[in-house]
Protein backbone atom coordinates (compact mmCIF):
# COMPACT_ATOMS: atom_id res chain seq x y z
CA UNK A 1 0.00 0.00 0.00
CA UNK A 2 1.55 3.36 -1.03
CA UNK A 3 2.31 5.81 1.78
CA UNK A 4 -0.43 8.25 0.69
CA UNK A 5 -3.04 5.47 0.79
CA UNK A 6 -1.82 4.39 4.21
CA UNK A 7 -2.00 7.99 5.49
CA UNK A 8 -5.57 8.29 4.20
CA UNK A 9 -6.84 4.90 5.40
CA UNK A 10 -4.84 4.50 8.61
CA UNK A 11 -3.70 7.97 9.72
CA UNK A 12 -2.61 6.91 13.21
CA UNK A 13 -0.49 4.07 11.84
CA UNK A 14 1.05 6.39 9.23
CA UNK A 15 1.86 8.99 11.92
CA UNK A 16 3.35 6.31 14.16
CA UNK A 17 5.52 4.99 11.33
CA UNK A 18 6.65 8.50 10.43
CA UNK A 19 7.35 9.36 14.08
CA UNK A 20 9.35 6.17 14.50
CA UNK A 21 11.44 6.71 11.38
CA UNK A 22 11.94 10.46 11.85
CA UNK A 23 12.99 10.13 15.50
CA UNK A 24 15.25 7.16 14.73
CA UNK A 25 17.05 9.04 11.97
CA UNK A 26 17.26 12.50 13.59
CA UNK A 27 18.21 11.42 17.10
CA UNK A 28 20.49 8.75 15.64
CA UNK A 29 22.33 11.35 13.54
CA UNK A 30 22.77 13.63 16.56
CA UNK A 31 23.98 10.75 18.76
CA UNK A 32 26.51 9.63 16.15
CA UNK A 33 27.70 13.24 15.78
CA UNK A 34 28.10 13.43 19.59
CA UNK A 35 30.04 10.18 19.59
CA UNK A 36 32.37 11.26 16.79
CA UNK A 37 32.92 14.79 18.08
CA UNK A 38 32.97 13.99 21.80
CA UNK A 39 30.66 17.00 22.31
CA UNK A 40 27.28 17.20 24.11
CA UNK A 41 25.22 17.18 20.91
CA UNK A 42 22.59 14.86 22.37
CA UNK A 43 20.80 15.79 25.61
CA UNK A 44 17.44 15.02 27.25
CA UNK A 45 15.43 18.00 25.98
CA UNK A 46 16.18 17.06 22.36
CA UNK A 47 13.85 14.04 22.72
CA UNK A 48 10.65 15.99 23.44
CA UNK A 49 11.70 18.54 20.82
CA UNK A 50 11.87 15.73 18.25
CA UNK A 51 8.52 14.37 19.33
CA UNK A 52 6.80 17.75 18.98
CA UNK A 53 8.37 18.52 15.61
CA UNK A 54 7.40 15.18 14.11
CA UNK A 55 4.05 14.59 15.83
CA UNK A 56 2.66 18.14 15.68
CA UNK A 57 4.67 19.83 12.93
CA UNK A 58 2.16 22.66 12.46
CA UNK A 59 1.81 23.46 16.16
CA UNK A 60 3.30 26.81 17.17
CA UNK A 61 5.37 25.11 19.89
CA UNK A 62 7.06 23.03 17.16
CA UNK A 63 7.80 25.95 14.82
CA UNK A 64 11.53 26.17 14.05
CA UNK A 65 11.73 29.71 15.42
CA UNK A 66 10.18 28.58 18.71
CA UNK A 67 12.55 25.61 18.92
CA UNK A 68 15.63 27.75 18.32
CA UNK A 69 14.59 30.75 20.40
CA UNK A 70 13.08 28.64 23.19
CA UNK A 71 16.26 26.64 23.72
CA UNK A 72 18.34 29.84 23.53
CA UNK A 73 16.16 31.43 26.21
CA UNK A 74 16.56 28.30 28.33
CA UNK A 75 20.35 28.26 28.00
CA UNK A 76 20.62 31.98 28.80
CA UNK A 77 18.27 31.79 31.80
CA UNK A 78 20.08 28.75 33.17
CA UNK A 79 23.50 30.34 32.74
CA UNK A 80 22.35 33.66 34.21
CA UNK A 81 21.09 31.86 37.32
CA UNK A 82 24.35 29.92 37.65
CA UNK A 83 26.08 33.30 37.82
CA UNK A 84 23.52 34.87 40.18
CA UNK A 85 23.86 31.99 42.67
CA UNK A 86 27.64 31.63 42.28
CA UNK A 87 27.42 28.15 40.76
CA UNK A 88 29.29 28.54 37.46
CA UNK A 89 32.27 26.55 38.74
CA UNK A 90 30.42 24.34 41.23
CA UNK A 91 29.94 20.60 40.71
CA UNK A 92 26.58 19.60 39.22
CA UNK A 93 23.57 18.80 41.36
CA UNK A 94 24.08 15.15 40.38
CA UNK A 95 27.62 15.18 41.76
CA UNK A 96 27.10 17.26 44.91
CA UNK A 97 23.40 16.95 45.63
CA UNK A 98 20.72 19.61 45.65
CA UNK A 99 21.65 22.62 47.76
CA UNK A 100 19.71 25.76 48.60
CA UNK A 101 21.64 27.61 45.88
CA UNK A 102 20.64 24.96 43.31
CA UNK A 103 17.01 25.25 44.38
CA UNK A 104 17.18 28.99 43.80
CA UNK A 105 18.97 28.64 40.46
CA UNK A 106 16.56 25.98 39.20
CA UNK A 107 13.39 27.81 40.30
CA UNK A 108 14.47 31.26 39.11
CA UNK A 109 15.80 29.96 35.79
CA UNK A 110 12.50 28.19 35.04
CA UNK A 111 10.52 31.29 36.01
CA UNK A 112 12.65 33.46 33.72
CA UNK A 113 12.40 30.92 30.89
CA UNK A 114 8.61 30.74 31.13
CA UNK A 115 8.14 34.50 31.29
CA UNK A 116 10.53 35.33 28.46
CA UNK A 117 9.21 32.63 26.13
CA UNK A 118 5.63 33.79 26.71
CA UNK A 119 6.46 37.48 26.29
CA UNK A 120 8.54 36.83 23.16
CA UNK A 121 5.94 34.40 21.75
CA UNK A 122 8.52 31.65 21.32
CA UNK A 123 7.02 29.01 23.59
CA UNK A 124 8.71 25.61 23.28
CA UNK A 125 8.09 23.49 26.42
CA UNK A 126 11.12 21.16 25.96
CA UNK A 127 13.34 24.23 26.41
CA UNK A 128 12.37 24.14 30.08
CA UNK A 129 14.41 20.95 30.36
CA UNK A 130 17.32 22.73 28.68
CA UNK A 131 17.05 25.43 31.34
CA UNK A 132 17.39 22.84 34.08
CA UNK A 133 20.24 21.05 32.31
CA UNK A 134 22.20 24.28 32.62
CA UNK A 135 21.02 25.58 36.01
CA UNK A 136 21.54 22.18 37.66
CA UNK A 137 25.11 22.26 36.41
CA UNK A 138 25.00 19.38 33.93
CA UNK A 139 26.36 21.51 31.06
CA UNK A 140 27.88 24.79 32.18
CA UNK A 141 31.05 25.75 30.34
CA UNK A 142 30.75 28.14 27.41
CA UNK A 143 31.94 25.38 25.07
CA UNK A 144 29.29 22.97 26.40
CA UNK A 145 26.40 25.42 26.12
CA UNK A 146 27.72 26.48 22.71
CA UNK A 147 27.73 22.84 21.58
CA UNK A 148 24.22 22.41 22.97
CA UNK A 149 22.93 25.40 21.00
CA UNK A 150 24.82 24.26 17.89
CA UNK A 151 23.13 20.89 18.25
CA UNK A 152 19.71 22.59 18.46
CA UNK A 153 20.43 24.46 15.21
CA UNK A 154 21.63 21.33 13.39
CA UNK A 155 18.78 19.23 14.76
CA UNK A 156 16.18 21.82 13.75
CA UNK A 157 17.56 21.99 10.20
CA UNK A 158 17.57 18.19 10.00
CA UNK A 159 14.00 17.99 11.32
CA UNK A 160 12.78 20.59 8.81
CA UNK A 161 14.48 18.63 6.02
CA UNK A 162 12.81 15.40 7.14
CA UNK A 163 9.39 17.09 7.35
CA UNK A 164 9.86 18.61 3.89
CA UNK A 165 11.03 15.26 2.51
CA UNK A 166 7.66 13.71 3.36
CA UNK A 167 5.73 16.68 1.98
CA UNK A 168 5.00 18.68 5.12
CA UNK A 169 5.42 22.32 4.21
CA UNK A 170 5.91 23.76 7.66
CA UNK A 171 6.84 27.44 7.75
CA UNK A 172 10.53 28.01 8.32
CA UNK A 173 10.24 30.89 10.73
CA UNK A 174 6.75 32.13 11.45
CA UNK A 175 3.90 30.71 13.42
CA UNK A 176 1.67 28.56 11.27
CA UNK A 177 -1.53 29.09 13.27
CA UNK A 178 -2.89 31.46 15.87
CA UNK A 179 -1.25 30.76 19.25
CA UNK A 180 -4.65 30.33 20.87
CA UNK A 181 -5.63 27.49 18.52
CA UNK A 182 -4.87 23.79 18.79
CA UNK A 183 -1.88 24.03 16.43
CA UNK A 184 -3.08 21.63 13.76
CA UNK A 185 -4.61 23.03 10.57
CA UNK A 186 -7.21 21.01 8.66
CA UNK A 187 -5.74 18.33 6.42
CA UNK A 188 -2.53 18.00 8.41
CA UNK A 189 -1.43 15.27 10.80
CA UNK A 190 -4.48 16.02 12.99
CA UNK A 191 -6.38 13.71 15.13
CSV table of C-alpha atoms in Angstrom, one decimal:
chain,number,residue,atom,x,y,z
A,1,UNK,CA,0.0,0.0,0.0
A,2,UNK,CA,1.6,3.4,-1.0
A,3,UNK,CA,2.3,5.8,1.8
A,4,UNK,CA,-0.4,8.2,0.7
A,5,UNK,CA,-3.0,5.5,0.8
A,6,UNK,CA,-1.8,4.4,4.2
A,7,UNK,CA,-2.0,8.0,5.5
A,8,UNK,CA,-5.6,8.3,4.2
A,9,UNK,CA,-6.8,4.9,5.4
A,10,UNK,CA,-4.8,4.5,8.6
A,11,UNK,CA,-3.7,8.0,9.7
A,12,UNK,CA,-2.6,6.9,13.2
A,13,UNK,CA,-0.5,4.1,11.8
A,14,UNK,CA,1.0,6.4,9.2
A,15,UNK,CA,1.9,9.0,11.9
A,16,UNK,CA,3.4,6.3,14.2
A,17,UNK,CA,5.5,5.0,11.3
A,18,UNK,CA,6.6,8.5,10.4
A,19,UNK,CA,7.4,9.4,14.1
A,20,UNK,CA,9.4,6.2,14.5
A,21,UNK,CA,11.4,6.7,11.4
A,22,UNK,CA,11.9,10.5,11.9
A,23,UNK,CA,13.0,10.1,15.5
A,24,UNK,CA,15.2,7.2,14.7
A,25,UNK,CA,17.0,9.0,12.0
A,26,UNK,CA,17.3,12.5,13.6
A,27,UNK,CA,18.2,11.4,17.1
A,28,UNK,CA,20.5,8.7,15.6
A,29,UNK,CA,22.3,11.3,13.5
A,30,UNK,CA,22.8,13.6,16.6
A,31,UNK,CA,24.0,10.7,18.8
A,32,UNK,CA,26.5,9.6,16.2
A,33,UNK,CA,27.7,13.2,15.8
A,34,UNK,CA,28.1,13.4,19.6
A,35,UNK,CA,30.0,10.2,19.6
A,36,UNK,CA,32.4,11.3,16.8
A,37,UNK,CA,32.9,14.8,18.1
A,38,UNK,CA,33.0,14.0,21.8
A,39,UNK,CA,30.7,17.0,22.3
A,40,UNK,CA,27.3,17.2,24.1
A,41,UNK,CA,25.2,17.2,20.9
A,42,UNK,CA,22.6,14.9,22.4
A,43,UNK,CA,20.8,15.8,25.6
A,44,UNK,CA,17.4,15.0,27.3
A,45,UNK,CA,15.4,18.0,26.0
A,46,UNK,CA,16.2,17.1,22.4
A,47,UNK,CA,13.9,14.0,22.7
A,48,UNK,CA,10.7,16.0,23.4
A,49,UNK,CA,11.7,18.5,20.8
A,50,UNK,CA,11.9,15.7,18.2
A,51,UNK,CA,8.5,14.4,19.3
A,52,UNK,CA,6.8,17.7,19.0
A,53,UNK,CA,8.4,18.5,15.6
A,54,UNK,CA,7.4,15.2,14.1
A,55,UNK,CA,4.1,14.6,15.8
A,56,UNK,CA,2.7,18.1,15.7
A,57,UNK,CA,4.7,19.8,12.9
A,58,UNK,CA,2.2,22.7,12.5
A,59,UNK,CA,1.8,23.5,16.2
A,60,UNK,CA,3.3,26.8,17.2
A,61,UNK,CA,5.4,25.1,19.9
A,62,UNK,CA,7.1,23.0,17.2
A,63,UNK,CA,7.8,25.9,14.8
A,64,UNK,CA,11.5,26.2,14.1
A,65,UNK,CA,11.7,29.7,15.4
A,66,UNK,CA,10.2,28.6,18.7
A,67,UNK,CA,12.6,25.6,18.9
A,68,UNK,CA,15.6,27.7,18.3
A,69,UNK,CA,14.6,30.8,20.4
A,70,UNK,CA,13.1,28.6,23.2
A,71,UNK,CA,16.3,26.6,23.7
A,72,UNK,CA,18.3,29.8,23.5
A,73,UNK,CA,16.2,31.4,26.2
A,74,UNK,CA,16.6,28.3,28.3
A,75,UNK,CA,20.3,28.3,28.0
A,76,UNK,CA,20.6,32.0,28.8
A,77,UNK,CA,18.3,31.8,31.8
A,78,UNK,CA,20.1,28.7,33.2
A,79,UNK,CA,23.5,30.3,32.7
A,80,UNK,CA,22.3,33.7,34.2
A,81,UNK,CA,21.1,31.9,37.3
A,82,UNK,CA,24.3,29.9,37.7
A,83,UNK,CA,26.1,33.3,37.8
A,84,UNK,CA,23.5,34.9,40.2
A,85,UNK,CA,23.9,32.0,42.7
A,86,UNK,CA,27.6,31.6,42.3
A,87,UNK,CA,27.4,28.1,40.8
A,88,UNK,CA,29.3,28.5,37.5
A,89,UNK,CA,32.3,26.5,38.7
A,90,UNK,CA,30.4,24.3,41.2
A,91,UNK,CA,29.9,20.6,40.7
A,92,UNK,CA,26.6,19.6,39.2
A,93,UNK,CA,23.6,18.8,41.4
A,94,UNK,CA,24.1,15.2,40.4
A,95,UNK,CA,27.6,15.2,41.8
A,96,UNK,CA,27.1,17.3,44.9
A,97,UNK,CA,23.4,17.0,45.6
A,98,UNK,CA,20.7,19.6,45.7
A,99,UNK,CA,21.7,22.6,47.8
A,100,UNK,CA,19.7,25.8,48.6
A,101,UNK,CA,21.6,27.6,45.9
A,102,UNK,CA,20.6,25.0,43.3
A,103,UNK,CA,17.0,25.2,44.4
A,104,UNK,CA,17.2,29.0,43.8
A,105,UNK,CA,19.0,28.6,40.5
A,106,UNK,CA,16.6,26.0,39.2
A,107,UNK,CA,13.4,27.8,40.3
A,108,UNK,CA,14.5,31.3,39.1
A,109,UNK,CA,15.8,30.0,35.8
A,110,UNK,CA,12.5,28.2,35.0
A,111,UNK,CA,10.5,31.3,36.0
A,112,UNK,CA,12.7,33.5,33.7
A,113,UNK,CA,12.4,30.9,30.9
A,114,UNK,CA,8.6,30.7,31.1
A,115,UNK,CA,8.1,34.5,31.3
A,116,UNK,CA,10.5,35.3,28.5
A,117,UNK,CA,9.2,32.6,26.1
A,118,UNK,CA,5.6,33.8,26.7
A,119,UNK,CA,6.5,37.5,26.3
A,120,UNK,CA,8.5,36.8,23.2
A,121,UNK,CA,5.9,34.4,21.8
A,122,UNK,CA,8.5,31.7,21.3
A,123,UNK,CA,7.0,29.0,23.6
A,124,UNK,CA,8.7,25.6,23.3
A,125,UNK,CA,8.1,23.5,26.4
A,126,UNK,CA,11.1,21.2,26.0
A,127,UNK,CA,13.3,24.2,26.4
A,128,UNK,CA,12.4,24.1,30.1
A,129,UNK,CA,14.4,21.0,30.4
A,130,UNK,CA,17.3,22.7,28.7
A,131,UNK,CA,17.1,25.4,31.3
A,132,UNK,CA,17.4,22.8,34.1
A,133,UNK,CA,20.2,21.0,32.3
A,134,UNK,CA,22.2,24.3,32.6
A,135,UNK,CA,21.0,25.6,36.0
A,136,UNK,CA,21.5,22.2,37.7
A,137,UNK,CA,25.1,22.3,36.4
A,138,UNK,CA,25.0,19.4,33.9
A,139,UNK,CA,26.4,21.5,31.1
A,140,UNK,CA,27.9,24.8,32.2
A,141,UNK,CA,31.0,25.8,30.3
A,142,UNK,CA,30.8,28.1,27.4
A,143,UNK,CA,31.9,25.4,25.1
A,144,UNK,CA,29.3,23.0,26.4
A,145,UNK,CA,26.4,25.4,26.1
A,146,UNK,CA,27.7,26.5,22.7
A,147,UNK,CA,27.7,22.8,21.6
A,148,UNK,CA,24.2,22.4,23.0
A,149,UNK,CA,22.9,25.4,21.0
A,150,UNK,CA,24.8,24.3,17.9
A,151,UNK,CA,23.1,20.9,18.2
A,152,UNK,CA,19.7,22.6,18.5
A,153,UNK,CA,20.4,24.5,15.2
A,154,UNK,CA,21.6,21.3,13.4
A,155,UNK,CA,18.8,19.2,14.8
A,156,UNK,CA,16.2,21.8,13.8
A,157,UNK,CA,17.6,22.0,10.2
A,158,UNK,CA,17.6,18.2,10.0
A,159,UNK,CA,14.0,18.0,11.3
A,160,UNK,CA,12.8,20.6,8.8
A,161,UNK,CA,14.5,18.6,6.0
A,162,UNK,CA,12.8,15.4,7.1
A,163,UNK,CA,9.4,17.1,7.4
A,164,UNK,CA,9.9,18.6,3.9
A,165,UNK,CA,11.0,15.3,2.5
A,166,UNK,CA,7.7,13.7,3.4
A,167,UNK,CA,5.7,16.7,2.0
A,168,UNK,CA,5.0,18.7,5.1
A,169,UNK,CA,5.4,22.3,4.2
A,170,UNK,CA,5.9,23.8,7.7
A,171,UNK,CA,6.8,27.4,7.8
A,172,UNK,CA,10.5,28.0,8.3
A,173,UNK,CA,10.2,30.9,10.7
A,174,UNK,CA,6.7,32.1,11.4
A,175,UNK,CA,3.9,30.7,13.4
A,176,UNK,CA,1.7,28.6,11.3
A,177,UNK,CA,-1.5,29.1,13.3
A,178,UNK,CA,-2.9,31.5,15.9
A,179,UNK,CA,-1.3,30.8,19.2
A,180,UNK,CA,-4.6,30.3,20.9
A,181,UNK,CA,-5.6,27.5,18.5
A,182,UNK,CA,-4.9,23.8,18.8
A,183,UNK,CA,-1.9,24.0,16.4
A,184,UNK,CA,-3.1,21.6,13.8
A,185,UNK,CA,-4.6,23.0,10.6
A,186,UNK,CA,-7.2,21.0,8.7
A,187,UNK,CA,-5.7,18.3,6.4
A,188,UNK,CA,-2.5,18.0,8.4
A,189,UNK,CA,-1.4,15.3,10.8
A,190,UNK,CA,-4.5,16.0,13.0
A,191,UNK,CA,-6.4,13.7,15.1
